[in-house]
Short mmCIF file of the N, C-alpha and C atoms (twelve columns), coordinates in Angstrom:
data_MODEL
# 
_entry.id   MODEL 
# 
loop_
_atom_site.group_PDB 
_atom_site.id 
_atom_site.type_symbol 
_atom_site.label_atom_id 
_atom_site.label_alt_id 
_atom_site.label_comp_id 
_atom_site.label_asym_id 
_atom_site.label_seq_id 
_atom_site.Cartn_x 
_atom_site.Cartn_y 
_atom_site.Cartn_z 
_atom_site.pdbx_PDB_model_num 
ATOM 1   N N  . MET A 1  25.898 -134.444 22.814 1 
ATOM 2   C CA . MET A 1  24.549 -134.498 23.360 1 
ATOM 3   C C  . MET A 1  24.293 -135.912 23.887 1 
ATOM 4   N N  . ASP A 2  23.934 -136.000 25.171 1 
ATOM 5   C CA . ASP A 2  23.660 -137.330 25.723 1 
ATOM 6   C C  . ASP A 2  22.229 -137.753 25.376 1 
ATOM 7   N N  . ASN A 3  21.884 -138.986 25.716 1 
ATOM 8   C CA . ASN A 3  20.589 -139.532 25.321 1 
ATOM 9   C C  . ASN A 3  19.413 -138.775 25.930 1 
ATOM 10  N N  . LYS A 4  19.562 -138.316 27.167 1 
ATOM 11  C CA . LYS A 4  18.485 -137.564 27.814 1 
ATOM 12  C C  . LYS A 4  18.209 -136.267 27.042 1 
ATOM 13  N N  . GLU A 5  19.264 -135.609 26.620 1 
ATOM 14  C CA . GLU A 5  19.112 -134.374 25.842 1 
ATOM 15  C C  . GLU A 5  18.491 -134.661 24.478 1 
ATOM 16  N N  . LYS A 6  18.849 -135.799 23.870 1 
ATOM 17  C CA . LYS A 6  18.260 -136.180 22.577 1 
ATOM 18  C C  . LYS A 6  16.760 -136.397 22.715 1 
ATOM 19  N N  . VAL A 7  16.356 -137.050 23.799 1 
ATOM 20  C CA . VAL A 7  14.929 -137.303 24.030 1 
ATOM 21  C C  . VAL A 7  14.194 -135.975 24.193 1 
ATOM 22  N N  . LEU A 8  14.724 -135.082 25.017 1 
ATOM 23  C CA . LEU A 8  14.083 -133.784 25.229 1 
ATOM 24  C C  . LEU A 8  14.043 -132.982 23.931 1 
ATOM 25  N N  . HIS A 9  15.121 -133.004 23.177 1 
ATOM 26  C CA . HIS A 9  15.196 -132.290 21.902 1 
ATOM 27  C C  . HIS A 9  14.119 -132.795 20.936 1 
ATOM 28  N N  . THR A 10 13.898 -134.103 20.927 1 
ATOM 29  C CA . THR A 10 12.877 -134.698 20.062 1 
ATOM 30  C C  . THR A 10 11.494 -134.172 20.413 1 
ATOM 31  N N  . PHE A 11 11.203 -134.092 21.709 1 
ATOM 32  C CA . PHE A 11 9.896  -133.571 22.126 1 
ATOM 33  C C  . PHE A 11 9.753  -132.092 21.788 1 
ATOM 34  N N  . LYS A 12 10.801 -131.324 22.001 1 
ATOM 35  C CA . LYS A 12 10.727 -129.878 21.742 1 
ATOM 36  C C  . LYS A 12 10.549 -129.576 20.256 1 
ATOM 37  N N  . ASN A 13 11.034 -130.452 19.389 1 
ATOM 38  C CA . ASN A 13 10.932 -130.231 17.950 1 
ATOM 39  C C  . ASN A 13 9.715  -130.904 17.322 1 
ATOM 40  N N  . SER A 14 8.887  -131.546 18.137 1 
ATOM 41  C CA . SER A 14 7.702  -132.214 17.621 1 
ATOM 42  C C  . SER A 14 6.470  -131.336 17.816 1 
ATOM 43  N N  . SER A 15 5.598  -131.341 16.831 1 
ATOM 44  C CA . SER A 15 4.373  -130.556 16.926 1 
ATOM 45  C C  . SER A 15 3.217  -131.386 17.482 1 
ATOM 46  N N  . GLU A 16 3.471  -132.661 17.753 1 
ATOM 47  C CA . GLU A 16 2.426  -133.530 18.276 1 
ATOM 48  C C  . GLU A 16 2.929  -134.319 19.476 1 
ATOM 49  N N  . MET A 17 2.010  -134.945 20.194 1 
ATOM 50  C CA . MET A 17 2.388  -135.769 21.335 1 
ATOM 51  C C  . MET A 17 3.075  -137.033 20.828 1 
ATOM 52  N N  . LEU A 18 4.035  -137.515 21.597 1 
ATOM 53  C CA . LEU A 18 4.772  -138.718 21.222 1 
ATOM 54  C C  . LEU A 18 4.745  -139.727 22.358 1 
ATOM 55  N N  . ASP A 19 4.877  -140.996 22.003 1 
ATOM 56  C CA . ASP A 19 5.053  -142.023 23.021 1 
ATOM 57  C C  . ASP A 19 6.501  -142.513 22.963 1 
ATOM 58  N N  . ALA A 20 6.870  -143.384 23.883 1 
ATOM 59  C CA . ALA A 20 8.259  -143.834 23.974 1 
ATOM 60  C C  . ALA A 20 8.713  -144.530 22.688 1 
ATOM 61  N N  . LYS A 21 7.831  -145.304 22.057 1 
ATOM 62  C CA . LYS A 21 8.204  -146.016 20.831 1 
ATOM 63  C C  . LYS A 21 8.532  -145.042 19.707 1 
ATOM 64  N N  . ALA A 22 7.729  -143.991 19.571 1 
ATOM 65  C CA . ALA A 22 7.968  -143.000 18.519 1 
ATOM 66  C C  . ALA A 22 9.311  -142.297 18.737 1 
ATOM 67  N N  . VAL A 23 9.619  -141.959 19.985 1 
ATOM 68  C CA . VAL A 23 10.904 -141.307 20.289 1 
ATOM 69  C C  . VAL A 23 12.052 -142.263 20.012 1 
ATOM 70  N N  . ALA A 24 11.880 -143.534 20.371 1 
ATOM 71  C CA . ALA A 24 12.915 -144.540 20.115 1 
ATOM 72  C C  . ALA A 24 13.167 -144.677 18.619 1 
ATOM 73  N N  . ASP A 25 12.111 -144.652 17.819 1 
ATOM 74  C CA . ASP A 25 12.251 -144.767 16.366 1 
ATOM 75  C C  . ASP A 25 13.014 -143.570 15.790 1 
ATOM 76  N N  . VAL A 26 12.727 -142.380 16.300 1 
ATOM 77  C CA . VAL A 26 13.361 -141.162 15.786 1 
ATOM 78  C C  . VAL A 26 14.827 -141.070 16.210 1 
ATOM 79  N N  . THR A 27 15.106 -141.383 17.476 1 
ATOM 80  C CA . THR A 27 16.455 -141.188 18.018 1 
ATOM 81  C C  . THR A 27 17.378 -142.385 17.844 1 
ATOM 82  N N  . GLY A 28 16.805 -143.572 17.693 1 
ATOM 83  C CA . GLY A 28 17.632 -144.775 17.608 1 
ATOM 84  C C  . GLY A 28 18.050 -145.302 18.969 1 
ATOM 85  N N  . ILE A 29 17.482 -144.751 20.029 1 
ATOM 86  C CA . ILE A 29 17.778 -145.192 21.399 1 
ATOM 87  C C  . ILE A 29 16.779 -146.294 21.759 1 
ATOM 88  N N  . GLU A 30 17.219 -147.266 22.552 1 
ATOM 89  C CA . GLU A 30 16.337 -148.347 22.989 1 
ATOM 90  C C  . GLU A 30 15.099 -147.791 23.684 1 
ATOM 91  N N  . LYS A 31 13.938 -148.407 23.439 1 
ATOM 92  C CA . LYS A 31 12.671 -147.935 24.010 1 
ATOM 93  C C  . LYS A 31 12.720 -147.925 25.537 1 
ATOM 94  N N  . SER A 32 13.341 -148.919 26.147 1 
ATOM 95  C CA . SER A 32 13.405 -148.971 27.609 1 
ATOM 96  C C  . SER A 32 14.210 -147.797 28.174 1 
ATOM 97  N N  . GLU A 33 15.278 -147.428 27.493 1 
ATOM 98  C CA . GLU A 33 16.074 -146.284 27.930 1 
ATOM 99  C C  . GLU A 33 15.310 -144.979 27.719 1 
ATOM 100 N N  . VAL A 34 14.586 -144.879 26.614 1 
ATOM 101 C CA . VAL A 34 13.757 -143.698 26.350 1 
ATOM 102 C C  . VAL A 34 12.726 -143.539 27.468 1 
ATOM 103 N N  . SER A 35 12.110 -144.642 27.876 1 
ATOM 104 C CA . SER A 35 11.103 -144.597 28.939 1 
ATOM 105 C C  . SER A 35 11.695 -144.073 30.240 1 
ATOM 106 N N  . LYS A 36 12.911 -144.471 30.561 1 
ATOM 107 C CA . LYS A 36 13.582 -143.982 31.781 1 
ATOM 108 C C  . LYS A 36 13.818 -142.478 31.696 1 
ATOM 109 N N  . HIS A 37 14.263 -142.016 30.543 1 
ATOM 110 C CA . HIS A 37 14.518 -140.581 30.368 1 
ATOM 111 C C  . HIS A 37 13.214 -139.782 30.407 1 
ATOM 112 N N  . ILE A 38 12.154 -140.330 29.842 1 
ATOM 113 C CA . ILE A 38 10.856 -139.667 29.887 1 
ATOM 114 C C  . ILE A 38 10.412 -139.505 31.338 1 
ATOM 115 N N  . ALA A 39 10.557 -140.549 32.132 1 
ATOM 116 C CA . ALA A 39 10.166 -140.481 33.546 1 
ATOM 117 C C  . ALA A 39 10.950 -139.399 34.280 1 
ATOM 118 N N  . LYS A 40 12.265 -139.323 34.023 1 
ATOM 119 C CA . LYS A 40 13.099 -138.299 34.670 1 
ATOM 120 C C  . LYS A 40 12.690 -136.899 34.226 1 
ATOM 121 N N  . LEU A 41 12.473 -136.727 32.929 1 
ATOM 122 C CA . LEU A 41 12.100 -135.416 32.398 1 
ATOM 123 C C  . LEU A 41 10.723 -134.983 32.890 1 
ATOM 124 N N  . LYS A 42 9.827  -135.931 33.055 1 
ATOM 125 C CA . LYS A 42 8.492  -135.605 33.573 1 
ATOM 126 C C  . LYS A 42 8.609  -135.152 35.030 1 
ATOM 127 N N  . LYS A 43 9.427  -135.855 35.802 1 
ATOM 128 C CA . LYS A 43 9.632  -135.499 37.207 1 
ATOM 129 C C  . LYS A 43 10.272 -134.115 37.332 1 
ATOM 130 N N  . GLU A 44 11.151 -133.764 36.402 1 
ATOM 131 C CA . GLU A 44 11.834 -132.469 36.417 1 
ATOM 132 C C  . GLU A 44 10.946 -131.343 35.870 1 
ATOM 133 N N  . GLY A 45 9.775  -131.699 35.324 1 
ATOM 134 C CA . GLY A 45 8.860  -130.688 34.809 1 
ATOM 135 C C  . GLY A 45 9.119  -130.288 33.363 1 
ATOM 136 N N  . GLU A 46 9.991  -131.009 32.676 1 
ATOM 137 C CA . GLU A 46 10.297 -130.703 31.274 1 
ATOM 138 C C  . GLU A 46 9.244  -131.261 30.324 1 
ATOM 139 N N  . LEU A 47 8.557  -132.346 30.738 1 
ATOM 140 C CA . LEU A 47 7.531  -132.975 29.917 1 
ATOM 141 C C  . LEU A 47 6.214  -133.034 30.676 1 
ATOM 142 N N  . VAL A 48 5.127  -133.000 29.937 1 
ATOM 143 C CA . VAL A 48 3.802  -133.197 30.511 1 
ATOM 144 C C  . VAL A 48 3.107  -134.316 29.742 1 
ATOM 145 N N  . SER A 49 2.127  -134.927 30.393 1 
ATOM 146 C CA . SER A 49 1.414  -136.036 29.773 1 
ATOM 147 C C  . SER A 49 -0.081 -135.719 29.717 1 
ATOM 148 N N  . PRO A 50 -0.532 -135.078 28.630 1 
ATOM 149 C CA . PRO A 50 -1.947 -134.745 28.517 1 
ATOM 150 C C  . PRO A 50 -2.831 -135.969 28.244 1 
ATOM 151 N N  . LYS A 51 -2.221 -137.048 27.770 1 
ATOM 152 C CA . LYS A 51 -2.947 -138.273 27.452 1 
ATOM 153 C C  . LYS A 51 -2.082 -139.431 27.923 1 
ATOM 154 N N  . ARG A 52 -2.689 -140.448 28.484 1 
ATOM 155 C CA . ARG A 52 -1.935 -141.561 29.046 1 
ATOM 156 C C  . ARG A 52 -0.935 -142.128 28.032 1 
ATOM 157 N N  . CYS A 53 0.307  -142.261 28.468 1 
ATOM 158 C CA . CYS A 53 1.414  -142.813 27.682 1 
ATOM 159 C C  . CYS A 53 1.889  -141.928 26.528 1 
ATOM 160 N N  . PHE A 54 1.364  -140.733 26.411 1 
ATOM 161 C CA . PHE A 54 1.819  -139.788 25.407 1 
ATOM 162 C C  . PHE A 54 2.299  -138.536 26.108 1 
ATOM 163 N N  . TYR A 55 3.354  -137.936 25.581 1 
ATOM 164 C CA . TYR A 55 3.988  -136.820 26.248 1 
ATOM 165 C C  . TYR A 55 4.275  -135.696 25.256 1 
ATOM 166 N N  . GLU A 56 4.464  -134.502 25.815 1 
ATOM 167 C CA . GLU A 56 4.895  -133.354 25.018 1 
ATOM 168 C C  . GLU A 56 5.725  -132.463 25.914 1 
ATOM 169 N N  . ALA A 57 6.521  -131.600 25.297 1 
ATOM 170 C CA . ALA A 57 7.360  -130.678 26.055 1 
ATOM 171 C C  . ALA A 57 6.485  -129.705 26.828 1 
ATOM 172 N N  . ALA A 58 6.888  -129.409 28.054 1 
ATOM 173 C CA . ALA A 58 6.158  -128.433 28.869 1 
ATOM 174 C C  . ALA A 58 6.300  -127.061 28.227 1 
ATOM 175 N N  . LYS A 59 5.283  -126.269 28.320 1 
ATOM 176 C CA . LYS A 59 5.292  -124.950 27.693 1 
ATOM 177 C C  . LYS A 59 5.946  -123.934 28.604 1 
# 
């Protein structure tokens, strides 16, 4: 599983909105890299941002 998949997996298994720091803490991936993956996943429609800087998996 690559880092992008780990980030998406973290969001899909979370019951609450997460920010990049929370994902970095859970996965052990650098926060800056997590932020890049979040941006890509949001562009691909896998993540949504109901609140500024917080994200959740798209339904």
